[in-house]
Short mmCIF file of C-alpha atoms in Angstrom, two decimals:
data_model
loop_
_atom_site.label_atom_id
_atom_site.label_comp_id
_atom_site.label_asym_id
_atom_site.label_seq_id
_atom_site.Cartn_x
_atom_site.Cartn_y
_atom_site.Cartn_z
CA MET A 1 -123.05 -158.33 -19.50
CA ASN A 2 -125.14 -159.84 -22.35
CA SER A 3 -125.60 -162.90 -20.16
CA ASN A 4 -129.02 -163.65 -21.72
CA PHE A 5 -127.84 -164.61 -25.20
CA ASN A 6 -128.28 -168.21 -26.16
CA PRO A 7 -125.12 -169.83 -27.41
CA ASN A 8 -126.01 -169.50 -31.14
CA GLU A 9 -126.99 -165.84 -30.72
CA GLU A 10 -123.86 -165.11 -28.69
CA TYR A 11 -121.60 -166.82 -31.24
CA ASP A 12 -123.15 -164.92 -34.11
CA LEU A 13 -122.81 -161.58 -32.31
CA ASN A 14 -119.17 -162.32 -31.59
CA ILE A 15 -118.52 -163.20 -35.19
CA SER A 16 -120.14 -159.84 -36.23
CA PHE A 17 -118.13 -157.97 -33.63
CA PHE A 18 -114.76 -159.35 -34.54
CA GLU A 19 -115.51 -159.09 -38.27
CA TRP A 20 -116.11 -155.38 -37.61
CA LEU A 21 -113.10 -154.98 -35.31
CA PHE A 22 -110.63 -156.72 -37.57
CA GLU A 23 -112.25 -155.63 -40.84
CA SER A 24 -112.26 -159.15 -42.07
CA ASN A 25 -114.85 -161.60 -43.28
CA ASN A 26 -112.73 -164.58 -42.58
CA ILE A 27 -112.71 -164.58 -38.78
CA LYS A 28 -111.82 -167.88 -37.24
CA LEU A 29 -113.58 -167.71 -33.88
CA HIS A 30 -112.53 -169.93 -30.88
CA CYS A 31 -114.52 -170.45 -27.77
CA GLU A 32 -113.76 -172.08 -24.44
CA GLU A 33 -115.52 -172.38 -21.07
CA ASP A 34 -114.03 -170.53 -18.23
CA PRO A 35 -112.85 -173.12 -15.63
CA VAL A 36 -114.05 -171.03 -12.61
CA PRO A 37 -116.53 -173.23 -10.60
CA ILE A 38 -119.86 -171.23 -10.89
CA VAL A 39 -123.38 -172.09 -11.46
CA LYS A 40 -123.72 -170.77 -15.07
CA LYS A 41 -121.43 -171.31 -18.00
CA ASN A 42 -119.13 -168.38 -18.83
CA LEU A 43 -117.88 -168.62 -22.43
CA ILE A 44 -114.79 -166.91 -23.60
CA TYR A 45 -114.61 -166.01 -27.35
CA TYR A 46 -111.56 -164.91 -29.18
CA PRO A 47 -110.42 -164.84 -32.85
CA GLN A 48 -107.26 -166.58 -34.12
CA GLU A 49 -105.44 -163.28 -33.96
CA LEU A 50 -105.88 -163.14 -30.19
CA LYS A 51 -105.30 -166.82 -29.76
CA ASN A 52 -101.87 -166.23 -31.20
CA PHE A 53 -101.22 -163.72 -28.53
CA PHE A 54 -102.46 -166.05 -25.79
CA GLU A 55 -100.01 -168.77 -27.06
CA THR A 56 -96.93 -166.57 -26.78
CA LEU A 57 -94.39 -167.83 -24.24
CA PRO A 58 -94.79 -164.81 -21.93
CA MET A 59 -98.57 -165.47 -21.68
CA GLN A 60 -98.11 -169.26 -21.43
CA ARG A 61 -95.71 -168.81 -18.51
CA LEU A 62 -98.68 -167.49 -16.49
CA LYS A 63 -100.09 -171.03 -16.54
CA LYS A 64 -97.22 -171.87 -14.19
CA VAL A 65 -97.88 -169.03 -11.71
CA LEU A 66 -100.60 -169.51 -9.12
CA GLN A 67 -103.07 -166.73 -8.71
CA LEU A 68 -103.11 -167.05 -4.90
CA GLY A 69 -99.52 -168.20 -4.29
CA LYS A 70 -99.11 -169.94 -1.01
CA PHE A 71 -102.84 -169.94 -0.24
CA ILE A 72 -102.78 -173.48 -1.65
CA ASP A 73 -101.63 -174.55 1.78
CA ASN A 74 -104.88 -173.21 3.25
CA ASN A 75 -107.08 -174.74 0.59
CA SER A 76 -105.77 -177.26 -1.93
CA ASN A 77 -108.45 -176.25 -4.42
CA SER A 78 -106.74 -172.90 -4.98
CA LEU A 79 -105.03 -174.21 -8.09
CA HIS A 80 -106.08 -171.52 -10.48
CA THR A 81 -103.39 -169.60 -12.29
CA ARG A 82 -102.56 -166.06 -13.35
CA TYR A 83 -103.30 -167.22 -16.91
CA GLU A 84 -106.93 -168.09 -16.00
CA HIS A 85 -107.40 -164.88 -14.27
CA SER A 86 -105.91 -162.93 -17.29
CA LEU A 87 -108.19 -164.71 -19.65
CA GLY A 88 -111.07 -163.84 -17.30
CA VAL A 89 -110.18 -160.11 -17.25
CA TYR A 90 -109.83 -160.24 -21.18
CA ASN A 91 -113.29 -161.70 -21.27
CA LEU A 92 -114.84 -158.94 -19.18
CA LYS A 93 -113.16 -156.32 -21.44
CA ARG A 94 -114.50 -158.22 -24.46
CA GLN A 95 -118.02 -158.22 -23.02
CA ILE A 96 -117.77 -154.44 -22.21
CA ILE A 97 -116.67 -153.54 -25.78
CA LEU A 98 -119.16 -155.99 -27.28
CA HIS A 99 -122.00 -154.36 -25.30
CA GLN A 100 -121.00 -150.94 -26.60
CA PHE A 101 -120.77 -152.37 -30.18
CA ALA A 102 -124.21 -153.81 -29.99
CA ASN A 103 -126.00 -151.03 -27.93
CA ASN A 104 -124.19 -147.79 -28.30
CA PRO A 105 -124.28 -146.35 -31.85
CA GLU A 106 -122.52 -143.13 -30.72
CA PHE A 107 -119.56 -145.24 -29.42
CA LYS A 108 -119.36 -147.28 -32.65
CA LYS A 109 -119.53 -144.07 -34.70
CA TYR A 110 -116.76 -142.50 -32.55
CA VAL A 111 -114.53 -145.49 -33.08
CA GLU A 112 -115.14 -145.57 -36.88
CA GLN A 113 -114.73 -141.82 -37.38
CA ASN A 114 -111.53 -141.63 -35.35
CA ASN A 115 -110.03 -144.79 -36.83
CA LEU A 116 -109.71 -146.41 -33.36
CA LYS A 117 -110.43 -150.11 -34.03
CA LEU A 118 -106.72 -150.99 -33.43
CA ASN A 119 -106.98 -149.24 -30.17
CA LEU A 120 -109.83 -151.50 -29.20
CA VAL A 121 -107.70 -154.53 -30.16
CA ALA A 122 -104.99 -152.99 -28.01
CA GLU A 123 -107.44 -152.73 -25.11
CA LEU A 124 -108.21 -156.45 -25.40
CA ILE A 125 -104.50 -157.30 -25.42
CA LYS A 126 -103.79 -154.93 -22.53
CA SER A 127 -106.47 -156.58 -20.39
CA ALA A 128 -105.26 -160.10 -21.39
CA GLY A 129 -101.67 -159.16 -20.61
CA HIS A 130 -102.27 -157.02 -17.43
CA ASP A 131 -100.51 -159.60 -15.28
CA ILE A 132 -97.85 -160.65 -17.69
CA GLY A 133 -95.09 -159.29 -15.53
CA HIS A 134 -95.90 -161.26 -12.35
CA LEU A 135 -93.34 -163.38 -10.62
CA PRO A 136 -94.33 -166.08 -8.08
CA LEU A 137 -95.45 -164.16 -4.95
CA SER A 138 -94.71 -160.93 -6.66
CA HIS A 139 -96.22 -158.68 -4.03
CA ALA A 140 -94.37 -160.26 -1.01
CA LEU A 141 -91.02 -160.42 -2.82
CA GLU A 142 -91.27 -156.84 -4.11
CA LEU A 143 -92.15 -155.39 -0.69
CA SER A 144 -89.80 -157.36 1.49
CA VAL A 145 -86.90 -158.59 -0.60
CA ILE A 146 -86.21 -156.49 -3.67
CA GLN A 147 -87.96 -153.41 -2.01
CA LYS A 148 -89.60 -152.18 -5.21
CA PRO A 149 -93.40 -152.43 -4.64
CA GLY A 150 -95.40 -152.72 -7.90
CA PHE A 151 -92.24 -153.51 -9.96
CA HIS A 152 -94.06 -156.23 -11.89
CA GLU A 153 -96.34 -153.59 -13.35
CA GLU A 154 -93.38 -151.76 -15.02
CA ILE A 155 -91.92 -155.11 -16.16
CA GLY A 156 -95.20 -156.11 -17.60
CA LYS A 157 -95.37 -153.02 -19.82
CA ARG A 158 -91.85 -153.70 -21.03
CA ILE A 159 -92.70 -157.30 -21.85
CA LEU A 160 -95.78 -156.29 -23.86
CA LEU A 161 -93.82 -153.61 -25.77
CA GLU A 162 -90.43 -155.39 -26.20
CA ASN A 163 -90.88 -159.11 -26.23
CA GLU A 164 -90.08 -160.30 -29.79
CA GLN A 165 -92.75 -162.99 -29.85
CA ILE A 166 -95.45 -160.58 -28.82
CA GLN A 167 -94.22 -157.82 -31.09
CA SER A 168 -94.39 -160.33 -33.98
CA CYS A 169 -97.85 -161.28 -33.09
CA LEU A 170 -98.96 -157.66 -32.95
CA SER A 171 -97.35 -156.95 -36.30
CA ASP A 172 -99.12 -159.87 -37.88
CA ILE A 173 -102.39 -158.21 -36.96
CA SER A 174 -101.27 -154.84 -38.19
CA PRO A 175 -97.79 -153.15 -38.61
CA LYS A 176 -99.22 -150.23 -36.64
CA LEU A 177 -100.41 -152.32 -33.64
CA PRO A 178 -97.07 -152.23 -31.69
CA GLN A 179 -97.18 -148.50 -31.63
CA VAL A 180 -100.94 -148.40 -31.02
CA LEU A 181 -100.49 -150.61 -27.98
CA GLN A 182 -97.98 -148.36 -26.47
CA ASP A 183 -100.29 -145.37 -27.17
CA THR A 184 -103.17 -147.22 -25.60
CA LEU A 185 -101.28 -148.12 -22.46
CA GLU A 186 -100.48 -144.38 -22.03
CA ASN A 187 -103.82 -142.84 -22.99
CA ASN A 188 -107.52 -143.29 -22.11
CA TYR A 189 -109.37 -143.00 -25.34
CA PHE A 190 -112.57 -144.85 -24.34
CA GLY A 191 -112.99 -144.07 -20.71
CA PHE A 192 -111.92 -147.59 -19.74
CA LYS A 193 -109.26 -146.45 -17.29
CA LEU A 194 -111.58 -146.50 -14.27
CA LEU A 195 -112.73 -150.01 -15.38
CA ASP A 196 -109.17 -151.29 -15.51
CA GLU A 197 -108.11 -149.86 -12.16
CA GLY A 198 -110.70 -148.37 -9.90
CA ASN A 199 -113.23 -149.07 -7.18
CA TYR A 200 -115.30 -151.21 -9.52
CA ASP A 201 -112.93 -152.62 -12.08
CA ILE A 202 -112.70 -155.74 -14.18
CA ASP A 203 -109.37 -156.88 -12.59
CA ARG A 204 -110.70 -156.90 -9.04
CA PHE A 205 -114.17 -158.12 -10.14
CA ASP A 206 -112.63 -161.24 -11.78
CA TYR A 207 -110.11 -162.19 -9.16
CA LEU A 208 -112.62 -161.63 -6.31
CA TYR A 209 -115.33 -163.90 -7.56
CA ARG A 210 -112.83 -166.37 -9.10
CA ASP A 211 -110.85 -166.63 -5.92
CA LEU A 212 -113.89 -167.02 -3.75
CA ALA A 213 -115.36 -169.64 -6.04
CA PHE A 214 -112.22 -171.75 -5.87
CA ASN A 215 -112.33 -171.50 -2.09
CA GLY A 216 -115.92 -172.75 -1.73
CA LYS A 217 -117.86 -169.50 -1.99
CA PRO A 218 -119.16 -169.25 -5.60
CA GLU A 219 -121.02 -165.96 -5.79
CA TYR A 220 -120.28 -164.97 -9.35
CA LYS A 221 -122.31 -162.12 -10.83
CA ASP A 222 -122.27 -160.25 -14.14
CA PHE A 223 -120.37 -156.97 -14.37
CA GLU A 224 -122.99 -154.22 -14.32
CA PRO A 225 -123.78 -152.65 -17.72
CA PHE A 226 -123.11 -148.94 -18.18
CA LYS A 227 -123.32 -146.11 -20.73
CA LEU A 228 -120.25 -144.43 -22.08
CA LEU A 229 -121.10 -140.75 -21.93
CA LYS A 230 -119.06 -137.75 -23.16
CA ASP A 231 -116.56 -136.61 -20.60
CA LYS A 232 -117.25 -132.90 -19.75
CA ASN A 233 -113.87 -132.62 -18.07
CA ALA A 234 -112.05 -133.89 -21.19
CA ASN A 235 -109.90 -136.44 -19.33
CA SER A 236 -110.95 -138.85 -22.06
CA ALA A 237 -113.62 -139.02 -24.76
CA PHE A 238 -116.00 -140.95 -22.53
CA ILE A 239 -116.67 -141.83 -18.86
CA PRO A 240 -118.39 -145.07 -17.80
CA VAL A 241 -121.79 -144.13 -16.18
CA PHE A 242 -123.89 -146.77 -14.36
CA ASP A 243 -127.60 -146.45 -14.02
CA ILE A 244 -128.67 -145.70 -10.42
CA SER A 245 -130.55 -149.09 -10.53
CA SER A 246 -127.05 -150.77 -10.50
CA ILE A 247 -126.00 -149.20 -7.16
CA ASP A 248 -127.26 -151.97 -4.87
CA SER A 249 -125.26 -154.56 -6.85
CA ILE A 250 -122.17 -152.37 -6.99
CA GLU A 251 -122.38 -151.69 -3.27
CA GLU A 252 -122.66 -155.46 -2.62
CA PHE A 253 -119.47 -155.99 -4.57
CA LEU A 254 -117.58 -153.23 -2.70
CA ASN A 255 -118.74 -154.52 0.62
CA LEU A 256 -117.78 -158.10 -0.41
CA ARG A 257 -114.38 -156.86 -1.52
CA VAL A 258 -113.68 -155.21 1.86
CA GLN A 259 -114.79 -158.30 3.69
CA ALA A 260 -112.66 -160.56 1.46
CA TYR A 261 -109.60 -158.46 2.10
CA LYS A 262 -110.16 -158.54 5.88
CA ASP A 263 -110.98 -162.19 6.08
CA PHE A 264 -109.13 -163.67 3.06
CA TYR A 265 -106.47 -161.75 1.21
CA PHE A 266 -105.05 -160.00 4.33
CA HIS A 267 -106.18 -162.70 6.76
CA PRO A 268 -103.26 -163.50 9.19
CA ILE A 269 -102.89 -167.03 7.85
CA THR A 270 -102.57 -165.83 4.30
CA GLU A 271 -100.20 -163.01 5.24
CA ILE A 272 -97.92 -165.25 7.27
CA ARG A 273 -97.69 -167.88 4.56
CA ASP A 274 -96.76 -165.28 1.90
CA LYS A 275 -94.41 -163.31 4.15
CA SER A 276 -92.60 -166.50 5.27
CA VAL A 277 -91.09 -166.87 1.82
CA ALA A 278 -89.52 -163.41 1.88
CA LEU A 279 -88.15 -163.98 5.40
CA VAL A 280 -86.52 -167.25 4.35
CA ILE A 281 -84.91 -165.70 1.37
CA ASN A 282 -83.63 -162.64 3.39
CA GLU A 283 -82.32 -165.08 6.00
CA ALA A 284 -80.59 -167.11 3.28
CA LEU A 285 -78.96 -164.01 1.86
CA LYS A 286 -77.87 -162.75 5.32
CA ASN A 287 -76.16 -166.12 6.01
CA ASN A 288 -74.68 -166.68 2.56
CA GLU A 289 -76.71 -169.90 2.22
CA PRO A 290 -74.98 -172.07 -0.47
CA ASN A 291 -78.33 -173.69 -1.66
CA GLY A 292 -80.94 -171.93 -3.66
CA THR A 293 -78.32 -169.49 -5.05
CA ASN A 294 -79.96 -168.96 -8.49
CA LEU A 295 -83.03 -167.44 -6.79
CA GLN A 296 -80.95 -165.48 -4.33
CA GLN A 297 -78.77 -163.99 -7.07
CA PHE A 298 -81.79 -163.10 -9.24
CA LEU A 299 -83.42 -161.21 -6.46
CA VAL A 300 -80.22 -159.49 -5.28
CA THR A 301 -79.72 -158.21 -8.81
CA LEU A 302 -83.28 -156.90 -8.90
CA LYS A 303 -82.77 -155.25 -5.54
CA ASN A 304 -79.57 -153.49 -6.77
CA ILE A 305 -80.79 -152.16 -10.10
CA HIS A 306 -82.05 -148.61 -10.36
CA SER A 307 -84.77 -148.96 -13.12
CA ALA A 308 -87.06 -151.53 -14.62
CA ASN A 309 -85.37 -150.74 -17.87
CA ASP A 310 -82.25 -152.47 -16.53
CA VAL A 311 -83.98 -155.79 -15.99
CA ASN A 312 -83.08 -158.73 -18.23
CA LEU A 313 -86.56 -159.71 -19.53
CA ASP A 314 -85.47 -163.19 -20.62
CA GLU A 315 -84.22 -163.99 -17.14
CA TRP A 316 -87.38 -162.51 -15.56
CA LEU A 317 -89.56 -164.72 -17.92
CA SER A 318 -87.62 -167.79 -16.99
CA TRP A 319 -89.14 -167.78 -13.49
CA ASN A 320 -92.42 -169.56 -12.58
CA ASP A 321 -93.66 -171.37 -9.57
CA LEU A 322 -91.95 -174.70 -10.33
CA ARG A 323 -88.52 -173.14 -10.71
CA PHE A 324 -89.12 -170.89 -7.77
CA TYR A 325 -90.12 -173.74 -5.44
CA ASP A 326 -87.32 -175.91 -6.74
CA GLU A 327 -84.89 -173.39 -5.49
CA LEU A 328 -86.54 -173.13 -2.05
CA LEU A 329 -86.59 -176.87 -1.85
CA ASN A 330 -82.84 -176.88 -2.27
CA ILE A 331 -82.64 -174.78 0.99
CA ALA A 332 -85.28 -176.83 2.73
CA GLU A 333 -83.67 -180.13 1.87
CA PHE A 334 -79.89 -179.43 2.00
CA SER A 335 -79.21 -176.44 4.18
CA GLU A 336 -76.91 -177.17 7.12
CA ASN A 337 -78.49 -174.15 8.95
CA LYS A 338 -81.13 -176.05 10.86
CA ALA A 339 -83.18 -172.96 11.76
CA LEU A 340 -83.22 -171.82 8.05
CA GLN A 341 -83.95 -175.38 6.95
CA ARG A 342 -87.01 -175.64 9.20
CA ALA A 343 -88.24 -172.24 8.15
CA ALA A 344 -87.66 -173.14 4.45
CA ILE A 345 -89.82 -176.18 4.79
CA PHE A 346 -92.70 -174.00 5.99
CA SER A 347 -92.08 -171.59 3.08
CA VAL A 348 -92.82 -174.18 0.31
CA PRO A 349 -96.22 -175.74 -0.18
CA GLY A 350 -96.78 -179.10 1.51
CA LEU A 351 -95.95 -182.25 -0.42
CA ASP A 352 -99.53 -182.97 -1.55
CA GLN A 353 -99.86 -179.41 -2.72
CA LEU A 354 -96.56 -179.56 -4.65
CA LEU A 355 -97.81 -182.70 -6.40
CA ASP A 356 -101.05 -180.98 -7.33
CA ILE A 357 -99.23 -177.81 -8.55
CA SER A 358 -96.88 -179.89 -10.68
CA ALA A 359 -99.61 -182.04 -12.15
CA LYS A 360 -101.58 -179.05 -13.22
CA MET A 361 -98.77 -176.85 -14.46
CA LEU A 362 -97.09 -179.64 -16.40
CA ASN A 363 -100.36 -180.92 -17.72
CA LEU A 364 -99.54 -184.50 -16.61
CA LYS A 365 -103.05 -185.60 -17.27
CA ASN A 366 -102.21 -185.37 -20.92
CA SER A 367 -99.84 -188.26 -21.44
CA SER A 368 -98.50 -186.91 -24.76
CA ASN A 369 -97.35 -183.67 -23.20
CA GLN A 370 -93.65 -183.05 -23.71
CA LEU A 371 -91.57 -181.89 -20.76
CA THR A 372 -88.37 -179.94 -20.76
CA PRO A 373 -85.23 -181.45 -19.17
CA ASN A 374 -85.59 -179.23 -16.08
CA GLU A 375 -89.23 -180.22 -15.69
CA LYS A 376 -88.29 -183.89 -15.80
CA THR A 377 -85.67 -183.26 -13.18
CA PHE A 378 -88.22 -181.52 -10.91
CA LEU A 379 -90.56 -184.46 -11.26
CA LYS A 380 -87.89 -186.86 -10.34
CA ARG A 381 -87.38 -184.89 -7.20
CA LEU A 382 -91.04 -184.98 -6.29
CA HIS A 383 -91.19 -188.75 -7.06
CA LYS A 384 -88.28 -189.32 -4.66
CA TYR A 385 -90.26 -187.40 -2.05
CA ILE A 386 -93.25 -189.81 -2.51
CA THR A 387 -91.22 -192.92 -2.31
CA GLU A 388 -88.61 -192.00 0.34
CA LYS A 389 -89.63 -191.58 3.93
CA ASN A 390 -87.30 -189.52 6.10
CA ASP A 391 -87.44 -186.59 8.51
CA PHE A 392 -87.53 -184.07 5.54
CA THR A 393 -90.41 -185.70 3.69
CA LYS A 394 -92.29 -186.24 7.04
CA ALA A 395 -92.00 -182.59 7.76
CA LEU A 396 -93.05 -181.67 4.15
CA SER A 397 -96.18 -183.81 4.52
CA ASP A 398 -97.03 -182.59 8.08
CA PHE A 399 -100.36 -180.72 8.10
CA ASN A 400 -99.59 -179.50 11.55
CA TYR A 401 -96.21 -178.03 10.64
CA TRP A 402 -97.67 -174.48 11.12
CA ASP A 403 -97.93 -174.99 14.81
CA LYS A 404 -94.26 -175.87 15.00
CA CYS A 405 -93.22 -172.73 13.27
CA ILE A 406 -95.59 -169.86 13.79
CA LYS A 407 -96.96 -167.69 16.69
CA TYR A 408 -99.01 -164.62 15.94
CA THR A 409 -101.54 -161.93 17.18
CA THR A 410 -103.75 -159.36 15.72
CA ASN A 411 -104.42 -157.80 19.06
CA PRO A 412 -103.61 -154.07 18.72
CA GLN A 413 -102.57 -153.70 22.43
CA LYS A 414 -100.27 -156.65 22.23
CA ILE A 415 -98.79 -155.53 18.92
CA LYS A 416 -98.08 -152.00 20.33
CA LYS A 417 -96.42 -153.52 23.35
CA LEU A 418 -94.24 -155.74 21.22
CA GLN A 419 -93.21 -152.95 19.01
CA THR A 420 -92.10 -150.72 21.88
CA SER A 421 -90.63 -153.10 24.42
CA SER A 422 -89.71 -156.42 22.94
CA ASN A 423 -86.29 -157.60 21.60
CA LEU A 424 -87.83 -160.73 20.20
CA PRO A 425 -87.52 -161.52 16.47
CA VAL A 426 -91.09 -160.43 15.72
CA GLU A 427 -92.41 -159.31 12.27
CA PHE A 428 -94.96 -156.58 11.95
CA TYR A 429 -97.17 -155.92 8.96
CA THR A 430 -99.94 -153.37 8.48
CA HIS A 431 -102.57 -152.98 5.71
CA THR A 432 -104.88 -150.13 5.12
CA LEU A 433 -108.29 -150.70 3.52
CA VAL A 434 -110.92 -148.34 2.17
CA GLY A 435 -114.30 -149.30 0.89
CA TYR A 436 -114.61 -146.47 -1.65
CA ASN A 437 -111.72 -144.37 -2.87
CA PRO A 438 -113.08 -140.94 -4.11
CA LYS A 439 -110.02 -140.60 -6.27
CA GLU A 440 -111.29 -143.43 -8.47
CA PRO A 441 -114.90 -142.33 -8.76
CA ILE A 442 -117.90 -144.54 -9.83
CA PHE A 443 -120.37 -142.47 -11.81
CA PHE A 444 -124.08 -142.96 -11.63
CA GLN A 445 -126.91 -141.44 -13.58
CA ALA A 446 -129.84 -140.58 -11.30
CA GLU A 447 -133.51 -140.79 -12.31
CA ASP A 448 -133.48 -137.06 -13.14
CA GLY A 449 -130.77 -137.67 -15.74
CA LYS A 450 -127.96 -135.87 -13.74
CA ILE A 451 -124.66 -137.61 -13.17
CA TYR A 452 -123.05 -138.00 -9.71
CA THR A 453 -120.02 -139.73 -8.28
CA TYR A 454 -120.92 -142.37 -5.70
CA ASP A 455 -119.97 -140.21 -2.74
CA ALA A 456 -121.96 -137.29 -3.95
CA ILE A 457 -125.41 -138.82 -4.73
CA PRO A 458 -127.98 -136.50 -3.08
CA ASN A 459 -130.61 -137.66 -0.54
CA ARG A 460 -129.00 -141.11 -0.14
CA THR A 461 -127.04 -142.57 2.73
CA GLN A 462 -123.67 -143.83 1.56
CA LYS A 463 -123.47 -147.57 2.45
CA ILE A 464 -119.75 -147.93 1.59
CA SER A 465 -117.42 -145.73 3.65
CA SER A 466 -114.41 -143.81 2.44
CA ASP A 467 -112.90 -144.21 5.94
CA LYS A 468 -109.62 -146.03 6.16
CA MET A 469 -109.41 -149.33 8.09
CA THR A 470 -106.18 -150.60 9.45
CA LEU A 471 -105.25 -154.37 9.73
CA ASP A 472 -102.22 -155.21 11.84
CA ILE A 473 -100.42 -158.49 12.51
CA ALA A 474 -97.37 -159.51 14.52
CA PHE A 475 -95.88 -162.90 14.23
CA CYS A 476 -92.72 -164.87 15.12
CA PHE A 477 -91.04 -167.50 13.00
CA LEU A 478 -90.14 -170.00 15.85
CA PRO A 479 -87.10 -171.49 14.06
CA PHE A 480 -85.48 -168.03 14.04
CA LEU A 481 -86.44 -167.51 17.69
CA GLU A 482 -84.48 -170.66 18.60
CA GLU A 483 -81.56 -169.38 16.49
CA HIS A 484 -81.41 -166.35 18.66
CA ASN A 485 -81.35 -168.51 21.88
CA GLN A 486 -84.26 -166.67 23.25
CA SER A 487 -87.01 -167.97 25.54
CA ASN A 488 -90.41 -168.50 24.07
CA VAL A 489 -92.20 -167.53 27.30
CA GLU A 490 -93.07 -164.04 26.17
CA ILE A 491 -93.98 -165.34 22.70
CA ASN A 492 -96.39 -167.75 24.14
CA SER A 493 -98.00 -165.03 26.23
CA MET A 494 -98.12 -162.34 23.61
CA LEU A 495 -98.52 -164.22 20.38
CA ASN A 496 -101.19 -166.76 21.29
CA GLU A 497 -103.96 -166.66 18.67
CA GLU A 498 -105.28 -169.97 17.34
CA LYS A 499 -104.93 -170.67 13.69
CA GLN A 500 -108.34 -169.87 12.02
CA SER A 501 -109.97 -170.57 8.78
CA THR A 502 -110.05 -167.93 6.08
CA PHE A 503 -112.93 -166.53 4.10
CA GLY A 504 -115.12 -169.18 2.31
CA ILE A 505 -115.64 -172.81 3.07
CA PRO A 506 -112.27 -174.62 3.46
CA TYR A 507 -112.22 -178.07 1.90
CA PHE A 508 -109.63 -180.44 0.38
CA ASN A 509 -109.79 -182.20 -2.98
CA ARG A 510 -108.44 -185.53 -1.51
CA PRO A 511 -107.69 -188.04 -2.77
CA SER A 512 -105.80 -186.24 -5.59
CA PRO A 513 -104.85 -187.99 -8.79
CA ALA A 514 -101.52 -185.98 -8.93
CA GLY A 515 -99.41 -188.77 -7.53
CA THR A 516 -100.73 -191.24 -10.09
CA TYR A 517 -100.03 -188.71 -12.93
CA ILE A 518 -96.46 -188.30 -11.66
CA GLU A 519 -96.01 -192.09 -11.30
CA ASN A 520 -97.31 -192.60 -14.90
CA THR A 521 -95.06 -189.87 -16.27
CA MET A 522 -92.03 -191.37 -14.52
CA LYS A 523 -92.75 -194.78 -16.10
CA LYS A 524 -93.06 -193.13 -19.48
CA MET A 525 -89.72 -191.34 -18.93
CA ASP A 526 -88.01 -194.70 -18.01
CA GLU A 527 -89.46 -196.30 -21.19
CA GLU A 528 -88.02 -193.52 -23.36
CA ARG A 529 -84.57 -193.88 -21.96
#
C-alpha cells in the first residue's frame, strides 16, 4: 500500500499520521529498511513510543528465535528471525491504518468520534507482538512433546498483558493503554480481524514473501488496498472489502501459499528436520537422559500443567534458540546412549549453521556488543568445535549426515501398508491444506457495487478451491531402528525416496564470516580477562 510515495512524501505523511494518532506535535520518528532481500526498498516507520515497545526484553528475545527453525540446514540463508517477521507484520498494519487515515474520511471520523485512537495504537502493538510467545520450534514441540497445539498464542497474550516492562511501556503512552490493549485483543473494532488471521492476512502475507525471498525466490508484492465498509451483520464496525480488480493478485497469493505449503513448509525435508527435535526430546525423556535436563524439565512442566495461566512467564522468556540448542548439544556431545546421541546430532543445526546463527543472534559483527556470561560460555563451546577435530565435530560438520539418519516416503500406498502391517519404528505425519477457507471470507466489491465473498462471486469460475488436500509422510530415524535391533531391509524397500530440494532456489552463503567473528570475539574475551 502507498508504495508510490517518494521518501520525503512518505516521511511527511507518517509524521502527520503519528501526530494525529498520538495527539502530539513532538513526534520523534524513526525509520529503518526492512532486511528482506527484495527488489524495492521497504521502509518501516515508527515513533519513539513504539520503538520503546520494540526494545522491551520480550520483543528483543525474538531476535534470537529463527523464523524457520531447522530449515537453516536446508538453506543457510534462512537466518531471518521472528523479530524481523514481527516488524514486517507491524509495518503492514501501519500501512493499512495509514491508508485509511489518508484516504478514508469516514474511517477517520469514526475513530475520532468514538475516541478510538488508543485502540489503533493497540492494533499496531498487537501486530508487532503477535509472535511474542513463540519458543524455538514452537509448533513441533507443542504438537509432539507438550501436547498443547497453539499454546504459544495463549502465552503471547499473557506476555503482552502481564510483562512488567511491556506494561510500563504501554502506561508511558497512556495510563489507559494496558486496558485498551486487552480490549483490542478481545474485540474487532475496525474490521481488522480477517486481516490478522484469515485467507488473505498480513501475518501469512509477510512470512510467505519473506521466507521465499530468503530462500532464493524473491516475489514480494504490496498488500492489496481495500475499503473499510460498514458491516451489515454487526460483527464489527467495518469489514475490509477489496475491489474486484484485486482478485487476480489475491488469487495469485492464495495459489502461491498452497504451493509453498506443499513444496516448502510441509515439504518432507522440512517436516523431518523439525519433527526430529521432538523425537529426540521424547527419547531423552523416556530414557531418563542425564544431559540436557534443563530443557527436558521445562517441557515436562509444560506438558503437565493444565492452563496457560500456570506458566512461569520469566522461565518461558528465558528460552531462545541459543539456549535451546545448547541443551540439545549436551545430549549430542555427551550422551552415553549412542542411538540417542546420533539422533541428537541430527536434531541440531550443522556446525556452519550454528556459527552463522550465533554470529547473527549475538551481533558479533559489532565488536562493542556486550555478551552475557552464558553467551560467552556458548561461544567457547563453538570455538572448541572449530578447533578440535574428533568424531563428534566431524559428524556435526557432515553435510551427508541426513543419509545416515533418515529414510522416508510420501507414497500413499506404502504409508498405508506401513501403518497397518509394520512393527518398525516409523513416524507418521499428516497435514491438511485448503486454498480458500469460507469461514474466513474475503470480501470483494463487484463492478455493480454489490459485495460478495470470494466463493460467491456470480458468473466467475473460482480459481482457488475450498477442497481439502492431504499431505502424508512416513519416516524412520535410523539410529532408533538400530536401537530396536531390527533389520533395515523393509525400511530400504518401503522408505526409499531420495532427498529433494525444497521450494525456491537452494544456495549457500559460503564462505561465511561467522567463524572469523567468533575468533575475534574469543580474542577480545581473552584480553578482557
